[in-house]
Short mmCIF file of C-alpha atoms in Angstrom, two decimals:
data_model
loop_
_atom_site.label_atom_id
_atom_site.label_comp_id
_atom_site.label_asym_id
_atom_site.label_seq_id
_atom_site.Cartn_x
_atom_site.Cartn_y
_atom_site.Cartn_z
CA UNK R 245 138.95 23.91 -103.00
CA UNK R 246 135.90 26.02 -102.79
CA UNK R 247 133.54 23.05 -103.26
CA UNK R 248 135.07 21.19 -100.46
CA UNK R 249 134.56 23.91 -97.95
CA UNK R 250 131.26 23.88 -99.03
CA UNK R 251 130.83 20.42 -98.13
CA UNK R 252 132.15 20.82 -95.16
CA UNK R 253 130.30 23.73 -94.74
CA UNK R 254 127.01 21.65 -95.21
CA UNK R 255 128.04 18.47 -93.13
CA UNK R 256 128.44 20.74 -90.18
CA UNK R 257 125.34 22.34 -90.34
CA UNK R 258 123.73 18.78 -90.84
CA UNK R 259 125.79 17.75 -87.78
CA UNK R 260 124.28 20.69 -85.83
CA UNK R 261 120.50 20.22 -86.87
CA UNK R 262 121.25 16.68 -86.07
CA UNK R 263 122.32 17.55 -82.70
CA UNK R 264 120.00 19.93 -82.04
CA UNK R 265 117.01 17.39 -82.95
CA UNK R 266 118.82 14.86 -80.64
CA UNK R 267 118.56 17.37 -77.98
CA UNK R 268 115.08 18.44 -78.64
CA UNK R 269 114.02 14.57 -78.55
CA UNK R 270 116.00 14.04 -75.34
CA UNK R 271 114.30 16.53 -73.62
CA UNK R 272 111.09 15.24 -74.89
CA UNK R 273 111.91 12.01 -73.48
CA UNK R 274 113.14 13.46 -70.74
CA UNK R 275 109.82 16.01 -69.90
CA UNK R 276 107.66 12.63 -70.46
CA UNK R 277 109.91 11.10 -67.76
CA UNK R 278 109.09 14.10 -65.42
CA UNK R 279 105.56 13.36 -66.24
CA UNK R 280 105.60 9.59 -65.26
CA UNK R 281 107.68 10.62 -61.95
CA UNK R 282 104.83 13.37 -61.65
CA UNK R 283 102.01 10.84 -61.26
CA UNK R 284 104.33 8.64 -59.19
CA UNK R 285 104.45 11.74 -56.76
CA UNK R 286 100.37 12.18 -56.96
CA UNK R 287 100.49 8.54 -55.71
CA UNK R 288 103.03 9.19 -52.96
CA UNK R 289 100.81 11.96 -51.38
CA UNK R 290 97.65 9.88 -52.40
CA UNK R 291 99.18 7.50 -49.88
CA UNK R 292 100.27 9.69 -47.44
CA UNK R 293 96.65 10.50 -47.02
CA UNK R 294 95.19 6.81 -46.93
CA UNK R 295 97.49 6.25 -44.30
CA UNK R 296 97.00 9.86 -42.24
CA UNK R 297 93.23 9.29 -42.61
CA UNK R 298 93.50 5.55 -41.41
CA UNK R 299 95.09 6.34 -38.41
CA UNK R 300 93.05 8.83 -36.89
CA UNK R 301 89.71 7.03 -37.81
CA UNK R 302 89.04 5.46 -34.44
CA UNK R 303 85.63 4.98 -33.42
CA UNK R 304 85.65 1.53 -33.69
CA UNK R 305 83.77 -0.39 -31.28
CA UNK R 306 85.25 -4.13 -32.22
CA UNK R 307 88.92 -3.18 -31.82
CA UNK R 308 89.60 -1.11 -28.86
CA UNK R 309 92.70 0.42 -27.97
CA UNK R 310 94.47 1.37 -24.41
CA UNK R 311 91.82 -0.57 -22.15
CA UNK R 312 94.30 -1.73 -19.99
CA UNK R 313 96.53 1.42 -20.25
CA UNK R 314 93.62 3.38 -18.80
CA UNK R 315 92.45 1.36 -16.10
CA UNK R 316 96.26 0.89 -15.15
CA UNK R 317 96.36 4.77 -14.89
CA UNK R 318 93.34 5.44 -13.00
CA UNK R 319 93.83 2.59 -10.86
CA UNK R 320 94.05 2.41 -7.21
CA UNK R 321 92.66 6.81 -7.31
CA UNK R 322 88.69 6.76 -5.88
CA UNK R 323 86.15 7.64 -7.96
CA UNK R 324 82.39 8.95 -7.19
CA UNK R 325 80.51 10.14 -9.92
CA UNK R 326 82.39 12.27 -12.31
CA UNK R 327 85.00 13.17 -9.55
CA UNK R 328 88.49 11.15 -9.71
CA UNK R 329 90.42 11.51 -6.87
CA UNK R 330 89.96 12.36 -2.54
CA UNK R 331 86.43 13.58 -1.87
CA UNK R 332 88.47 15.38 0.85
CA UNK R 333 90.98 17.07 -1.05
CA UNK R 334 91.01 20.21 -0.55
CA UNK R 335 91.17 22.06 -4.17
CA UNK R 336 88.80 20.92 -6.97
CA UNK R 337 90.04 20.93 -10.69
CA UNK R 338 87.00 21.27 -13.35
CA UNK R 339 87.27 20.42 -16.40
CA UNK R 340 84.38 21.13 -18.53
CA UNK R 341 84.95 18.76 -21.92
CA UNK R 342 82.82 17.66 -24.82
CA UNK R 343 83.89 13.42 -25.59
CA UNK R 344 83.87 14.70 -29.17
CA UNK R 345 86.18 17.44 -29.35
CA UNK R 346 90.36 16.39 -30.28
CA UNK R 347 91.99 19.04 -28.28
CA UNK R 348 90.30 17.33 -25.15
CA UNK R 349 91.60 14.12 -26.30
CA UNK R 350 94.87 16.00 -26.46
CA UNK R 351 94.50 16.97 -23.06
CA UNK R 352 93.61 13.73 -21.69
CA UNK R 353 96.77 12.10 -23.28
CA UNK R 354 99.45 14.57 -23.33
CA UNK R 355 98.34 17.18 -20.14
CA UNK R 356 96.54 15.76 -17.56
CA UNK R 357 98.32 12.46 -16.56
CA UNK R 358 100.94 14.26 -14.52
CA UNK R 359 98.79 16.35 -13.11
CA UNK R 360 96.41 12.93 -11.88
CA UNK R 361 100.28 11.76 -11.15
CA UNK R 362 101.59 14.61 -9.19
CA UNK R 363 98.48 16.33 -7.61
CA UNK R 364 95.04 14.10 -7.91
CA UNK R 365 96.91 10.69 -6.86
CA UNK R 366 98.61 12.28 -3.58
CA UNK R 367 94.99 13.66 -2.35
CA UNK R 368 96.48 17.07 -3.04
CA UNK R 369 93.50 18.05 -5.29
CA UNK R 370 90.40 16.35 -7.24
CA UNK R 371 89.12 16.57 -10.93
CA UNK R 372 85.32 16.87 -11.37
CA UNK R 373 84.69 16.25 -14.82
CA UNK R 374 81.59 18.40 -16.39
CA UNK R 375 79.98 17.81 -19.80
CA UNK R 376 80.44 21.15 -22.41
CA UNK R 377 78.86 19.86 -25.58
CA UNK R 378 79.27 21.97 -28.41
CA UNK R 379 81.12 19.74 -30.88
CA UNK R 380 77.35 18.33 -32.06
CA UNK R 381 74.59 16.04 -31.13
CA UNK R 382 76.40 12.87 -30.67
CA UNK R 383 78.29 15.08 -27.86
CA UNK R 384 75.14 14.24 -25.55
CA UNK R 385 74.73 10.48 -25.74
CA UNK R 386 78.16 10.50 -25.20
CA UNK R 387 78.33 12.76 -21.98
CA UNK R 388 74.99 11.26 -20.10
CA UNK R 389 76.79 7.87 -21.28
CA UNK R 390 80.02 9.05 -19.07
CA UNK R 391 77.89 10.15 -16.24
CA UNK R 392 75.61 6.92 -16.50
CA UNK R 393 79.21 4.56 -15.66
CA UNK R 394 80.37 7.48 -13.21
CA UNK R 395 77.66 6.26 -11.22
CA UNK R 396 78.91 2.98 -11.08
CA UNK R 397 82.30 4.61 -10.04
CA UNK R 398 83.85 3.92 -13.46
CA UNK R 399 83.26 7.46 -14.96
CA UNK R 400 86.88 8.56 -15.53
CA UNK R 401 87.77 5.43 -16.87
CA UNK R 402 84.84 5.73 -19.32
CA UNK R 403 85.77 9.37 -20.37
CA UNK R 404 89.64 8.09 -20.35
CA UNK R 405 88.80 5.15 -22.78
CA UNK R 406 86.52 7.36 -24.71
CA UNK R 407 89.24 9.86 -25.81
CA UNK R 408 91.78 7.11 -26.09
CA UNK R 409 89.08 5.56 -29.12
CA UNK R 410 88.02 9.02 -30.05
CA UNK R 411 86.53 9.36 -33.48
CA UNK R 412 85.61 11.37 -36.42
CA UNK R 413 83.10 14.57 -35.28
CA UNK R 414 79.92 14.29 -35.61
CA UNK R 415 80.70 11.19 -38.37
CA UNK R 416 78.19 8.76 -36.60
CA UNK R 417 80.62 6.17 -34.55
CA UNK R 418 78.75 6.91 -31.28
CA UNK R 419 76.79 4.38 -31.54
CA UNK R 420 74.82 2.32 -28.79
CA UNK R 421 77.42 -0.57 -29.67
CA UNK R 422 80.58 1.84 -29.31
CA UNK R 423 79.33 3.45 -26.42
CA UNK R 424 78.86 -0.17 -25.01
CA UNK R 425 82.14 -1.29 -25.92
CA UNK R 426 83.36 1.85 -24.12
CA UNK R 427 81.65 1.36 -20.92
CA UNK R 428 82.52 -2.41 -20.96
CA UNK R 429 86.18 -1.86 -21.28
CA UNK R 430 85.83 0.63 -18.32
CA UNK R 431 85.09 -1.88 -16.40
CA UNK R 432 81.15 -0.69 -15.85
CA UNK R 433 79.60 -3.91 -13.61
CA UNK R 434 75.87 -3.27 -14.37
CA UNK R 435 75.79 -2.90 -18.37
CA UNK R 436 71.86 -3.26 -17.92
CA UNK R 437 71.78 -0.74 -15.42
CA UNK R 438 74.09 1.61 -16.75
CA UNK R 439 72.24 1.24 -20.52
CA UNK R 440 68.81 2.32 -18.43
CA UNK R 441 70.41 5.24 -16.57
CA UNK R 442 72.15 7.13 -19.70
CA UNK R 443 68.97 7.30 -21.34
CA UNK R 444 67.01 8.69 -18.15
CA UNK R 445 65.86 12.25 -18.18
CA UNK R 446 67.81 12.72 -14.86
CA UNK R 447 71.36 12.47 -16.53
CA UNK R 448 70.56 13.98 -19.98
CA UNK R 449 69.32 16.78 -18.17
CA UNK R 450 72.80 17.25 -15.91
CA UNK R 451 74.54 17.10 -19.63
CA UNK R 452 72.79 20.39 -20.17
CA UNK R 453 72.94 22.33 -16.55
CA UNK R 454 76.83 21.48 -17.10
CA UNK R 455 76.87 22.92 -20.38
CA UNK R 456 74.86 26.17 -19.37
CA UNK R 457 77.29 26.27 -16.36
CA UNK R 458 80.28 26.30 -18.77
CA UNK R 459 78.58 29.48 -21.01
CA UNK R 460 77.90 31.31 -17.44
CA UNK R 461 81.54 30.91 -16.61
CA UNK R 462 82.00 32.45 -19.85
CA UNK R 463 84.04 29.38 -21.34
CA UNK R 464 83.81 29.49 -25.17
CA UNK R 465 85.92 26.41 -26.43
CA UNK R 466 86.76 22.73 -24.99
CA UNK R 467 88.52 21.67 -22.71
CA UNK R 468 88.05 24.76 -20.35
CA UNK R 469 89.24 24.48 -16.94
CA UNK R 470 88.25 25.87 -13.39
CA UNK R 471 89.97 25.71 -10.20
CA UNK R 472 88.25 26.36 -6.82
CA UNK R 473 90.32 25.91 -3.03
CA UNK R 474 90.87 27.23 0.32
CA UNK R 475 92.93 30.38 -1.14
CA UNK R 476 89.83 31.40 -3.87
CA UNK R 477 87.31 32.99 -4.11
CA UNK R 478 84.34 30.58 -5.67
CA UNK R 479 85.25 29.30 -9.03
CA UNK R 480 88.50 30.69 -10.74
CA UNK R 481 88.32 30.20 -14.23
CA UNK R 482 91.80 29.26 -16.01
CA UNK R 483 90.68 28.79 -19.30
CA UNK R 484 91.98 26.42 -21.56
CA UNK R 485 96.03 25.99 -19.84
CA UNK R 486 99.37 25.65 -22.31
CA UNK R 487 100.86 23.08 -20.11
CA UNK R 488 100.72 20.65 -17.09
CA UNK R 489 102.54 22.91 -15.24
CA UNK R 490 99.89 25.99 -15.93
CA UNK R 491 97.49 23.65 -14.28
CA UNK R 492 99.76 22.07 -11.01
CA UNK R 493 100.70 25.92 -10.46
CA UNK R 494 96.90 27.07 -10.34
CA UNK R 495 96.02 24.24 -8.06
CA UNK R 496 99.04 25.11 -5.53
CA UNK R 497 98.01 28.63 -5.88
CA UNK R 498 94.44 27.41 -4.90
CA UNK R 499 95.50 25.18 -2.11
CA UNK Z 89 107.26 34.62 -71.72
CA UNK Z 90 111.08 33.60 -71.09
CA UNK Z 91 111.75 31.80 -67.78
CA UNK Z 92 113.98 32.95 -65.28
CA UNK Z 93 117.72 32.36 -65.45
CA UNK Z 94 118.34 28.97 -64.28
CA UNK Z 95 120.93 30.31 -61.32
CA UNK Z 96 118.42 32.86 -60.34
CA UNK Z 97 115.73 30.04 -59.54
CA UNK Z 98 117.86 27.37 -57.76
CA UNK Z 99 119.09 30.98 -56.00
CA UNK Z 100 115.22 31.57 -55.12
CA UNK Z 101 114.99 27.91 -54.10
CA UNK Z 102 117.80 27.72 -51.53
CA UNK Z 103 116.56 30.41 -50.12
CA UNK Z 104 112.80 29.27 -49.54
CA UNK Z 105 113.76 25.38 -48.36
CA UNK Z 106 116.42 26.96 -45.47
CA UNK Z 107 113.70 29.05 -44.34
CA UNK Z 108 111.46 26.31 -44.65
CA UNK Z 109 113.89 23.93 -42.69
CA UNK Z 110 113.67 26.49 -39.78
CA UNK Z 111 109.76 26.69 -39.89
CA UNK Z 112 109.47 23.36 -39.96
CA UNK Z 113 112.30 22.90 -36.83
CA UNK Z 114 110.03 25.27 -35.15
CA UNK Z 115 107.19 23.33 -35.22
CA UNK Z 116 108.71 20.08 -34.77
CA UNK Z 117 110.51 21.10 -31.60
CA UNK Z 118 108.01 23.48 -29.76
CA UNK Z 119 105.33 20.07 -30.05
CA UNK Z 120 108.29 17.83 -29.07
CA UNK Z 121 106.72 16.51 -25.19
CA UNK Z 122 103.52 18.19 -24.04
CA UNK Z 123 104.56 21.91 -25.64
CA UNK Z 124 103.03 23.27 -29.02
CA UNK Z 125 103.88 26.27 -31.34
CA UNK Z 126 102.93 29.20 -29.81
CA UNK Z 127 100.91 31.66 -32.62
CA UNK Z 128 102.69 34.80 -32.69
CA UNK Z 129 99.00 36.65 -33.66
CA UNK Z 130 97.37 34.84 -30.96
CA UNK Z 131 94.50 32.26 -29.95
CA UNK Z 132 94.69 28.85 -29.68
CA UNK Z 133 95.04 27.58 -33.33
CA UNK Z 134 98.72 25.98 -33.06
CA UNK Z 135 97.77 24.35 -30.25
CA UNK Z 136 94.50 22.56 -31.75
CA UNK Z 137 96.47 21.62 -34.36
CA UNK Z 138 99.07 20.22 -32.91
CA UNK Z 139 96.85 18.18 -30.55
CA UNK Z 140 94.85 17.20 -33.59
CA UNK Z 141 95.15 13.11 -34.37
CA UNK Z 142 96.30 14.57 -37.84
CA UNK Z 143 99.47 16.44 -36.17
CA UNK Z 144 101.51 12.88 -36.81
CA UNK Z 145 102.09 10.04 -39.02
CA UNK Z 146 102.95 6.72 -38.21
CA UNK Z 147 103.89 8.04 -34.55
CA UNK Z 148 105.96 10.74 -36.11
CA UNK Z 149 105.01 14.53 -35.94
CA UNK Z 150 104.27 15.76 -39.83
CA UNK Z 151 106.57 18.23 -39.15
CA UNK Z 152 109.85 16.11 -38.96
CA UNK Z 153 108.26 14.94 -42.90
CA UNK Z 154 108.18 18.56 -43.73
CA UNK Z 155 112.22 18.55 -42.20
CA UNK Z 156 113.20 16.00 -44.37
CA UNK Z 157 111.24 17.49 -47.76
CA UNK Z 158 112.68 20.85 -47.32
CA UNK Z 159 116.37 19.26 -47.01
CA UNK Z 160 116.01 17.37 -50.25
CA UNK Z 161 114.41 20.41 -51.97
CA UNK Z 162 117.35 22.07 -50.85
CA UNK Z 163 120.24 19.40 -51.88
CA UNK Z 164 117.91 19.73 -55.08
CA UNK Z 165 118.44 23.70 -55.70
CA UNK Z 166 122.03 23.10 -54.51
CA UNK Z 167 122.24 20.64 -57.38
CA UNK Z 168 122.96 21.19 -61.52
CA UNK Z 169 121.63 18.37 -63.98
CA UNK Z 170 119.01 16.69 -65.06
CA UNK Z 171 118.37 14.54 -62.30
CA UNK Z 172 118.57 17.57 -59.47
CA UNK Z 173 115.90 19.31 -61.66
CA UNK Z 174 113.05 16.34 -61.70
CA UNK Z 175 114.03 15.51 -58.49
CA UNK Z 176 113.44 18.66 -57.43
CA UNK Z 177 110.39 18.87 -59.08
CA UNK Z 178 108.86 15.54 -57.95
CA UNK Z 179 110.05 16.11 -54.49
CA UNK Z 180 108.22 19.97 -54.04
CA UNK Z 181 105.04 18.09 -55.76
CA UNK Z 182 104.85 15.52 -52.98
CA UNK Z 183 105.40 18.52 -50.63
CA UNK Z 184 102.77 20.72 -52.20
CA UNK Z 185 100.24 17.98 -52.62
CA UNK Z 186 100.36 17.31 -48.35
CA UNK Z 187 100.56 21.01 -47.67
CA UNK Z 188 97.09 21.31 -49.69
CA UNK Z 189 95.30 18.24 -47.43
CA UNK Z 190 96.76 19.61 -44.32
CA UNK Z 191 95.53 22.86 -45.01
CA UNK Z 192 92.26 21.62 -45.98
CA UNK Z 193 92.22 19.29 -42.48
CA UNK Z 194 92.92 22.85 -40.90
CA UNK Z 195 89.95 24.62 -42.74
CA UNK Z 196 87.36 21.58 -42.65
CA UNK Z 197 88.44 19.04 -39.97
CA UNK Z 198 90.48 20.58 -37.26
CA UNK Z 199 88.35 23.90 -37.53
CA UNK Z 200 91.56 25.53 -36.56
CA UNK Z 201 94.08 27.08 -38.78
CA UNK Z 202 97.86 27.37 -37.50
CA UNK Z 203 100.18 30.34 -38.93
CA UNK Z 204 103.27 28.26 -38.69
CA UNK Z 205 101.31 25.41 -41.20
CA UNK Z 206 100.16 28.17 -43.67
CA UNK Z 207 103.61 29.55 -43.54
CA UNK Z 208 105.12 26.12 -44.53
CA UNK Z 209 102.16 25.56 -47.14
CA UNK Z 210 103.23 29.08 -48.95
CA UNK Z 211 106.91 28.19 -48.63
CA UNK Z 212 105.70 24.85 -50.06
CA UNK Z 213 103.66 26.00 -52.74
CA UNK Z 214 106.34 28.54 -53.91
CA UNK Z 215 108.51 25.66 -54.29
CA UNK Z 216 106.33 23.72 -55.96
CA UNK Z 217 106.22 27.02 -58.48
CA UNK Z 218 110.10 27.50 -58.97
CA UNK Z 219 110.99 23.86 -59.24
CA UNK Z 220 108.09 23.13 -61.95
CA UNK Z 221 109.71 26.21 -64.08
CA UNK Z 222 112.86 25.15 -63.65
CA UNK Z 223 112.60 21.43 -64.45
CA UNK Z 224 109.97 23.10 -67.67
CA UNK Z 225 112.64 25.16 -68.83
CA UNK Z 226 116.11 24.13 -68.26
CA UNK Z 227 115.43 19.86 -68.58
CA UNK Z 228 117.65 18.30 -71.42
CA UNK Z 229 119.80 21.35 -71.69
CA UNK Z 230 123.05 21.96 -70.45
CA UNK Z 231 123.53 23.25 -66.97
#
């Protein structure tokens, strides 16, 4: 009796180590699986960042985006020099920008078209765009490259396409080809004329008076924004505004 | 050093993806249009980074991603078994690995750092922490 409760006694505890090195090897198995899924999750993110990098490369000077988008916006609003809209309107809107910098492409894409909708198309006001370079030294090639087509009244389109194409800081894509492709797709008429007059000492110089104007009115970031009218005094400085509506309230106010 | 009762960390985790669902809300909804999170301390940071080209991905704001992450991490804590704790874990390691590059983007790219972001990266990054121990300890053994 006694030697059969042993045995019983045993194959349990055999059963139990058994189980117990089943479970061990499952979760061995199991922690290798983890492992495997691990890697697969490295090469999820690994991807997420090809394709996050990819997209905001821009830059590139053989495939441009939103030509026609741009001069379809701008369209049928004068231009002469770096000022888009009425000469005769009677408040000005400055924006003082560097080509470079992301938050002005931001600005360009998500803030100002209503207010070039609402306010600059009607004649209401005008937008006099000023060079504030302080992203880095591509930020002036760029900006006497902007002034150079606003001289063939295709500025705003220039600085609009610009943005739209906007690349990397500082990461070498302003190149004499890009900025050609740029001033092409904004519709620039004298290329040869426009490629002698960016490089002059006349509009490199205006890139700088605009930029020391920007530091006097004590602007420290791009884009910063000034509004001057009938009902202020001089230059009002507004900063850099949260919203359209910051911007079409300061320009009533102004008016 | 023992781990934490399993109940205690899917507890922990619950409690860090719901919060992280309403960070990441935040964020997604205040950029919705021309808005962008507004930075309770101040200065302009949200806003740069929302207007960064980084702020989306594929045409959708990073921030609806985040959404979607911290509602399986929390189906995952809300889950027993085997396959709620690698899920879990593979899920908050996808999560963790993004917060890291967006952060870095903030630090190195965008030159701009948003609060809301770093909040999501350290709800992130705790997750990451609890799921890893979880799936560690508690994998292959009864629930």
């Amino acid at each position: 009796m006694s030697g059969r409760k042993d045995r019983e006694a045993r194959r349990d505890e055999r059963l139990q180590e058994q189980q117990a090195a089943d479970a061990s090897a499952r979760r061995q198995q199991l922690i290798k699986l983890a492992s495997a899924i691990g890697f697969l999750a490295v090469a999820a993110v690994l991807v997420l960042i090809v394709i996050s990098q990819s997209q905001s490369g821009g830059g590139d000077a053989n495939n441009l985006a939103d030509v026609a988008d741009v001069n379809q916006s701008l369209g049928g609003i004068p231009q002469e020099g770096m000022v888009l809209g009425d000469p005769g309107a009677k408040v000005t809107l400055f924006e003082f920008g560097d080509l470079q910098c992301p938050v002005c492409k931001g600005f360009s894409e998500e803030i100002l078209p209503s207010v070039i909708e609402s306010q600059v198309r009607s004649g209401e006001a005008k937008i006099d765009f000023r060079n504030y370079t302080i992203i880095g030294p591509q930020s002036t090639p760029a900006g006497a490259a902007a002034i150079a087509a606003g001289k063939q009244g295709h500025g705003w389109n220039f600085v609009e396409l610009f943005y739209r194409n906007q690349g990397e800081e500082d990461s070498g894509y302003v190149t004499d080809e890009f900025l050609t492709a740029i001033a092409k797709g904004a519709g620039v008429p004298d290329i040869a004329q426009w490629n002698k007059e960016r490089k002059s000492p006349e509009v490199l110089s205006a890139v700088k008076s605009t930029t020391s104007e920007a530091e006097r009115l004590g602007f420290t970031g791009t884009p910063s924004f000034a509004v001057e009218g009938p009902g202020t005094a001089g230059k009002q400085t507004l900063g850099t505004p949260g919203s359209s509506g910051e911007i079409e309230s300061a320009i009533e106010n102004a008016s | 050093m023992k781990a934490p009762a399993e109940g205690t960390l899917r507890g922990i985790a619950t409690f860090l993806a719901t919060f992280g669902i309403g960070v990441a809300t935040y964020i997604a909804i205040a950029d919705s249009g021309s808005g962008s999170p507004v930075c309770i301390a101040g200065g302009h940071g949200c806003q740069t980074v929302a207007e960064s080209a980084y702020s989306h991905l594929l045409g959708v704001n990073v921030a609806v991603f985040g959404i979607a992450g911290y509602v399986l991490l929390l189906a995952c804590a809300l889950l027993r078994g085997d396959g709620a704790r690698m899920a879990g874990f593979a899920f908050a390691l996808v999560g963790f690995g993004f917060s890291l590059y967006l952060t870095y983007l903030e630090l190195f790219t965008i030159d701009a750092i948003c609060q809301w972001c770093v909040a999501s990266a350290v709800l992130m990054t705790l997750l990451f922490a609890v799921n890893t121990i979880r799936m560690l300890a508690y994998v292959g053994r009864p629930s």
